[in-house]
Every structure is written in C-alpha cells, then in structure tokens.
C-alpha atoms as a PDB file:
ATOM      1  CA  MET A   1       0.000   0.000   0.000  1.00  0.00           C
ATOM      2  CA  THR A   2       1.064   3.459  -0.623  1.00  0.00           C
ATOM      3  CA  ARG A   3       1.784   5.954   2.038  1.00  0.00           C
ATOM      4  CA  ILE A   4      -1.237   8.102   1.053  1.00  0.00           C
ATOM      5  CA  LYS A   5      -3.671   5.194   1.378  1.00  0.00           C
ATOM      6  CA  ILE A   6      -2.311   4.304   4.809  1.00  0.00           C
ATOM      7  CA  SER A   7      -2.663   7.887   6.038  1.00  0.00           C
ATOM      8  CA  ARG A   8      -6.226   8.085   4.671  1.00  0.00           C
ATOM      9  CA  LEU A   9      -7.195   4.825   6.398  1.00  0.00           C
ATOM     10  CA  ALA A  10      -5.596   6.003   9.649  1.00  0.00           C
ATOM     11  CA  SER A  11      -7.420   9.330   9.539  1.00  0.00           C
ATOM     12  CA  ILE A  12     -10.784   7.637   8.769  1.00  0.00           C
ATOM     13  CA  ALA A  13     -10.257   5.140  11.610  1.00  0.00           C
ATOM     14  CA  SER A  14      -9.305   7.867  14.092  1.00  0.00           C
ATOM     15  CA  LEU A  15     -12.262  10.009  12.984  1.00  0.00           C
ATOM     16  CA  ALA A  16     -14.627   7.049  13.516  1.00  0.00           C
ATOM     17  CA  ALA A  17     -13.080   6.257  16.902  1.00  0.00           C
ATOM     18  CA  PHE A  18     -13.229   9.839  18.191  1.00  0.00           C
ATOM     19  CA  SER A  19     -16.804  10.381  16.994  1.00  0.00           C
ATOM     20  CA  GLY A  20     -17.976   7.873  19.617  1.00  0.00           C
ATOM     21  CA  CYS A  21     -16.367   9.866  22.430  1.00  0.00           C
ATOM     22  CA  ALA A  22     -19.081  12.503  22.689  1.00  0.00           C
ATOM     23  CA  THR A  23     -20.485  13.207  26.145  1.00  0.00           C
ATOM     24  CA  ALA A  24     -24.166  12.938  26.912  1.00  0.00           C
ATOM     25  CA  PRO A  25     -26.049  16.129  27.750  1.00  0.00           C
ATOM     26  CA  GLU A  26     -26.976  16.755  31.365  1.00  0.00           C
ATOM     27  CA  ARG A  27     -30.376  15.570  32.463  1.00  0.00           C
ATOM     28  CA  ALA A  28     -32.987  18.104  33.369  1.00  0.00           C
ATOM     29  CA  ALA A  29     -34.138  18.023  36.968  1.00  0.00           C
ATOM     30  CA  ALA A  30     -37.498  16.382  37.570  1.00  0.00           C
ATOM     31  CA  PRO A  31     -40.233  18.903  38.365  1.00  0.00           C
ATOM     32  CA  GLU A  32     -41.581  18.997  41.887  1.00  0.00           C
ATOM     33  CA  LEU A  33     -44.995  17.394  42.258  1.00  0.00           C
ATOM     34  CA  THR A  34     -47.470  18.534  44.825  1.00  0.00           C
ATOM     35  CA  VAL A  35     -49.056  15.520  46.453  1.00  0.00           C
ATOM     36  CA  PRO A  36     -51.919  15.985  48.895  1.00  0.00           C
ATOM     37  CA  ALA A  37     -51.334  14.754  52.421  1.00  0.00           C
ATOM     38  CA  THR A  38     -54.419  12.543  52.355  1.00  0.00           C
ATOM     39  CA  TRP A  39     -56.110  10.787  49.489  1.00  0.00           C
ATOM     40  CA  THR A  40     -59.479   9.147  49.366  1.00  0.00           C
ATOM     41  CA  ALA A  41     -60.818   6.882  46.672  1.00  0.00           C
ATOM     42  CA  ALA A  42     -64.409   6.317  45.824  1.00  0.00           C
ATOM     43  CA  ALA A  43     -65.677   3.085  47.303  1.00  0.00           C
ATOM     44  CA  ALA A  44     -65.790   0.369  44.695  1.00  0.00           C
ATOM     45  CA  SER A  45     -69.142  -1.256  44.326  1.00  0.00           C
ATOM     46  CA  ASN A  46     -68.884  -5.013  44.170  1.00  0.00           C
ATOM     47  CA  ARG A  47     -72.628  -5.385  44.092  1.00  0.00           C
ATOM     48  CA  ALA A  48     -74.088  -7.091  41.089  1.00  0.00           C
ATOM     49  CA  ALA A  49     -77.178  -5.702  39.451  1.00  0.00           C
ATOM     50  CA  PRO A  50     -80.349  -7.011  41.084  1.00  0.00           C
ATOM     51  CA  GLN A  51     -81.607 -10.155  39.372  1.00  0.00           C
ATOM     52  CA  ALA A  52     -85.264  -9.146  39.458  1.00  0.00           C
ATOM     53  CA  TRP A  53     -84.782  -5.613  38.163  1.00  0.00           C
ATOM     54  CA  LEU A  54     -87.489  -6.155  35.552  1.00  0.00           C
ATOM     55  CA  GLU A  55     -90.057  -6.689  38.322  1.00  0.00           C
ATOM     56  CA  ASP A  56     -89.498  -3.101  39.476  1.00  0.00           C
ATOM     57  CA  PHE A  57     -91.316  -1.825  36.381  1.00  0.00           C
ATOM     58  CA  ASN A  58     -94.457  -3.765  37.366  1.00  0.00           C
ATOM     59  CA  GLN A  59     -95.547  -4.300  33.748  1.00  0.00           C
ATOM     60  CA  PRO A  60     -96.350  -7.897  32.765  1.00  0.00           C
ATOM     61  CA  GLY A  61     -96.375  -7.042  29.043  1.00  0.00           C
ATOM     62  CA  LEU A  62     -92.834  -5.706  29.235  1.00  0.00           C
ATOM     63  CA  LYS A  63     -91.645  -8.834  31.004  1.00  0.00           C
ATOM     64  CA  ALA A  64     -93.172 -11.022  28.276  1.00  0.00           C
ATOM     65  CA  LEU A  65     -91.502  -8.945  25.540  1.00  0.00           C
ATOM     66  CA  VAL A  66     -88.119  -9.147  27.245  1.00  0.00           C
ATOM     67  CA  GLU A  67     -88.435 -12.929  27.717  1.00  0.00           C
ATOM     68  CA  GLU A  68     -89.360 -13.358  24.045  1.00  0.00           C
ATOM     69  CA  ALA A  69     -86.420 -11.219  22.934  1.00  0.00           C
ATOM     70  CA  LEU A  70     -84.043 -13.210  25.138  1.00  0.00           C
ATOM     71  CA  GLN A  71     -85.288 -16.501  23.692  1.00  0.00           C
ATOM     72  CA  LYS A  72     -85.258 -15.522  20.013  1.00  0.00           C
ATOM     73  CA  ASN A  73     -82.156 -13.354  19.694  1.00  0.00           C
ATOM     74  CA  ALA A  74     -79.421 -14.867  17.508  1.00  0.00           C
ATOM     75  CA  ASP A  75     -76.619 -12.784  19.026  1.00  0.00           C
ATOM     76  CA  LEU A  76     -77.532 -14.033  22.474  1.00  0.00           C
ATOM     77  CA  ARG A  77     -77.431 -17.620  21.202  1.00  0.00           C
ATOM     78  CA  ILE A  78     -73.946 -16.955  19.828  1.00  0.00           C
ATOM     79  CA  ALA A  79     -72.860 -15.559  23.199  1.00  0.00           C
ATOM     80  CA  ALA A  80     -74.311 -18.653  24.908  1.00  0.00           C
ATOM     81  CA  ALA A  81     -72.401 -20.902  22.492  1.00  0.00           C
ATOM     82  CA  ARG A  82     -69.182 -19.017  23.248  1.00  0.00           C
ATOM     83  CA  LEU A  83     -69.879 -19.433  26.942  1.00  0.00           C
ATOM     84  CA  SER A  84     -70.312 -23.198  26.618  1.00  0.00           C
ATOM     85  CA  GLN A  85     -67.168 -23.359  24.451  1.00  0.00           C
ATOM     86  CA  SER A  86     -65.183 -21.506  27.123  1.00  0.00           C
ATOM     87  CA  ALA A  87     -66.550 -23.849  29.791  1.00  0.00           C
ATOM     88  CA  ALA A  88     -65.458 -26.879  27.751  1.00  0.00           C
ATOM     89  CA  GLU A  89     -61.997 -25.385  27.202  1.00  0.00           C
ATOM     90  CA  ALA A  90     -61.675 -24.755  30.945  1.00  0.00           C
ATOM     91  CA  ARG A  91     -62.590 -28.385  31.677  1.00  0.00           C
ATOM     92  CA  ILE A  92     -60.037 -29.590  29.124  1.00  0.00           C
ATOM     93  CA  ALA A  93     -57.324 -27.351  30.571  1.00  0.00           C
ATOM     94  CA  GLY A  94     -58.104 -28.618  34.067  1.00  0.00           C
ATOM     95  CA  ALA A  95     -57.956 -32.214  32.860  1.00  0.00           C
ATOM     96  CA  ASP A  96     -54.373 -31.676  31.697  1.00  0.00           C
ATOM     97  CA  LEU A  97     -53.329 -31.503  35.362  1.00  0.00           C
ATOM     98  CA  MET A  98     -54.546 -35.067  35.973  1.00  0.00           C
ATOM     99  CA  PRO A  99     -53.035 -38.349  34.828  1.00  0.00           C
ATOM    100  CA  SER A 100     -54.491 -39.907  31.696  1.00  0.00           C
ATOM    101  CA  ALA A 101     -55.045 -43.587  30.993  1.00  0.00           C
ATOM    102  CA  ASN A 102     -55.917 -45.419  27.796  1.00  0.00           C
ATOM    103  CA  LEU A 103     -57.162 -48.994  27.660  1.00  0.00           C
ATOM    104  CA  GLY A 104     -57.278 -50.938  24.441  1.00  0.00           C
ATOM    105  CA  LEU A 105     -58.640 -54.386  23.706  1.00  0.00           C
ATOM    106  CA  GLY A 106     -58.350 -56.100  20.368  1.00  0.00           C
ATOM    107  CA  GLY A 107     -58.701 -59.477  18.799  1.00  0.00           C
ATOM    108  CA  ARG A 108     -57.974 -61.065  15.452  1.00  0.00           C
ATOM    109  CA  ARG A 109     -59.006 -64.398  14.049  1.00  0.00           C
ATOM    110  CA  GLN A 110     -57.483 -65.795  10.893  1.00  0.00           C
ATOM    111  CA  GLN A 111     -57.960 -69.087   9.113  1.00  0.00           C
ATOM    112  CA  ILE A 112     -55.750 -70.294   6.299  1.00  0.00           C
ATOM    113  CA  SER A 113     -57.504 -72.166   3.529  1.00  0.00           C
ATOM    114  CA  THR A 114     -57.006 -75.877   2.998  1.00  0.00           C
ATOM    115  CA  PHE A 115     -56.879 -75.363  -0.734  1.00  0.00           C
ATOM    116  CA  GLY A 116     -53.761 -74.141  -2.452  1.00  0.00           C
ATOM    117  CA  PRO A 117     -50.295 -75.198  -3.460  1.00  0.00           C
ATOM    118  CA  GLN A 118     -48.981 -75.384   0.115  1.00  0.00           C
ATOM    119  CA  SER A 119     -52.011 -76.533   2.006  1.00  0.00           C
ATOM    120  CA  THR A 120     -51.658 -76.618   5.770  1.00  0.00           C
ATOM    121  CA  GLY A 121     -54.935 -78.302   6.420  1.00  0.00           C
ATOM    122  CA  GLY A 122     -57.003 -75.292   7.521  1.00  0.00           C
ATOM    123  CA  VAL A 123     -54.956 -73.811  10.351  1.00  0.00           C
ATOM    124  CA  ARG A 124     -56.710 -71.226  12.513  1.00  0.00           C
ATOM    125  CA  PHE A 125     -54.905 -68.401  14.330  1.00  0.00           C
ATOM    126  CA  GLU A 126     -56.353 -66.277  17.113  1.00  0.00           C
ATOM    127  CA  ASN A 127     -54.579 -63.233  18.563  1.00  0.00           C
ATOM    128  CA  TYR A 128     -55.851 -61.125  21.449  1.00  0.00           C
ATOM    129  CA  ASP A 129     -54.320 -57.894  22.716  1.00  0.00           C
ATOM    130  CA  LEU A 130     -54.869 -55.894  25.869  1.00  0.00           C
ATOM    131  CA  ASN A 131     -53.036 -52.559  26.207  1.00  0.00           C
ATOM    132  CA  LEU A 132     -52.933 -50.132  29.100  1.00  0.00           C
ATOM    133  CA  ASN A 133     -51.118 -46.803  28.778  1.00  0.00           C
ATOM    134  CA  VAL A 134     -50.881 -44.387  31.693  1.00  0.00           C
ATOM    135  CA  SER A 135     -49.214 -40.982  31.435  1.00  0.00           C
ATOM    136  CA  TRP A 136     -48.954 -37.913  33.612  1.00  0.00           C
ATOM    137  CA  GLU A 137     -47.203 -34.674  32.779  1.00  0.00           C
ATOM    138  CA  ILE A 138     -45.514 -33.196  35.820  1.00  0.00           C
ATOM    139  CA  ASP A 139     -46.178 -29.464  35.969  1.00  0.00           C
ATOM    140  CA  LEU A 140     -42.628 -28.569  36.901  1.00  0.00           C
ATOM    141  CA  TRP A 141     -42.586 -24.994  35.551  1.00  0.00           C
ATOM    142  CA  GLY A 142     -46.254 -24.185  36.164  1.00  0.00           C
ATOM    143  CA  GLN A 143     -47.215 -24.109  32.492  1.00  0.00           C
ATOM    144  CA  LEU A 144     -50.263 -26.342  32.975  1.00  0.00           C
ATOM    145  CA  ARG A 145     -51.459 -24.347  35.999  1.00  0.00           C
ATOM    146  CA  ASP A 146     -51.049 -21.120  34.031  1.00  0.00           C
ATOM    147  CA  ARG A 147     -52.956 -22.592  31.094  1.00  0.00           C
ATOM    148  CA  THR A 148     -55.742 -23.672  33.451  1.00  0.00           C
ATOM    149  CA  SER A 149     -55.970 -20.279  35.154  1.00  0.00           C
ATOM    150  CA  ALA A 150     -56.013 -18.555  31.749  1.00  0.00           C
ATOM    151  CA  ALA A 151     -58.856 -20.818  30.617  1.00  0.00           C
ATOM    152  CA  LEU A 152     -60.777 -20.020  33.810  1.00  0.00           C
ATOM    153  CA  ALA A 153     -60.219 -16.296  33.227  1.00  0.00           C
ATOM    154  CA  ARG A 154     -61.544 -16.673  29.666  1.00  0.00           C
ATOM    155  CA  LEU A 155     -64.564 -18.507  31.089  1.00  0.00           C
ATOM    156  CA  GLU A 156     -65.260 -15.664  33.517  1.00  0.00           C
ATOM    157  CA  ALA A 157     -64.911 -13.163  30.673  1.00  0.00           C
ATOM    158  CA  SER A 158     -67.357 -15.168  28.553  1.00  0.00           C
ATOM    159  CA  GLN A 159     -69.810 -15.258  31.459  1.00  0.00           C
ATOM    160  CA  ALA A 160     -69.550 -11.487  31.839  1.00  0.00           C
ATOM    161  CA  GLU A 161     -70.014 -10.984  28.085  1.00  0.00           C
ATOM    162  CA  PHE A 162     -73.086 -13.223  28.102  1.00  0.00           C
ATOM    163  CA  MET A 163     -74.642 -11.389  31.036  1.00  0.00           C
ATOM    164  CA  ALA A 164     -73.832  -8.029  29.441  1.00  0.00           C
ATOM    165  CA  ALA A 165     -75.436  -9.152  26.178  1.00  0.00           C
ATOM    166  CA  ARG A 166     -78.576 -10.243  28.063  1.00  0.00           C
ATOM    167  CA  LEU A 167     -78.757  -6.962  29.930  1.00  0.00           C
ATOM    168  CA  SER A 168     -78.147  -4.914  26.796  1.00  0.00           C
ATOM    169  CA  LEU A 169     -80.828  -6.795  24.883  1.00  0.00           C
ATOM    170  CA  ALA A 170     -83.323  -6.409  27.712  1.00  0.00           C
ATOM    171  CA  ALA A 171     -82.574  -2.686  27.917  1.00  0.00           C
ATOM    172  CA  GLN A 172     -83.191  -2.279  24.185  1.00  0.00           C
ATOM    173  CA  VAL A 173     -86.670  -3.787  24.460  1.00  0.00           C
END
C-alpha cells in the first residue's frame, strides 16, 4: 500500500473512533410534584345488578316482551355458544393436570384355507391384545397451571359478556 492510502485509512479510523467519544447532555431536573397529604378513593361497588330488576317496572307485558327477545335473539345464542365453548376449554385445561389412561382391547381371528399349493390343512390363528397406557405430565414450571388459570379467566370473561349481552338486549326492548 502506498503511504497516502495508509494515512487516509488512519485518519478515517481515528475520525470514527473519536466520533464515539461525545459526552451525553446533562439531564434536566425532575419537576416537583405537589401531592396531597391525604387521598381518598371512591368506594368500589362489588354489588351485582339485582336479578329481578325487571319486576321493578311492574308491567307484565314488558316482562313477556323481554323474555321473548331473550329466547329468540341470535346474538344471544352466539354468546351462549361461546360461553359453553369456554366452559369446555376450561374443563379440558383442568384435565391436563390429571393423569391420563388409555385402555385398548383387540382381537384377530385368521384361518388359512385348505386349498392351495402349500395346504396346511385349515390352520386357525387367534390373537388377542390388551393394552394399558398411563401418562402424567408433571407441571414442573407451572405451564399447565397457568394454562388452566387462563382458561378459567376466559370462562369468567365469557360469562360477563353473556350477562352483558342479556342486559343490553333487555334494555333495548
């Protein structure tokens, strides 16, 4: 290499190396926050809506209309199907925590013909099988428990969605 190329490479390398030596700017001080000495939160209401809220209207015709709407609404049927699907998924996820066993029974009967080039005189074979398989996955890292709790949370969400759909439909009548 020529002397000019070496000096160019050295200057480019030193320029690249020194460009990373910049200092960071100073941080601005965090503003002072005024926090009240006492703080009160509104009391959370854990009460569910009354089940017989429709009775408060004291109108039998309205109750009949609401019942008919609840029975014939397709969206509510879809929400009910999702609820039963979530319940089935929760049962399946819970079953993964338990051991599983499979039992199999089989039989086979075979008879070889007496006719043919190598006749054996009509020999009959009978084979019977009985199989038992037992397995259990040890939940060492908590994956199965987490899957079960997630399925239960989805079930609770589906229940809430179903109840909200019922309430919304009844309110629209």
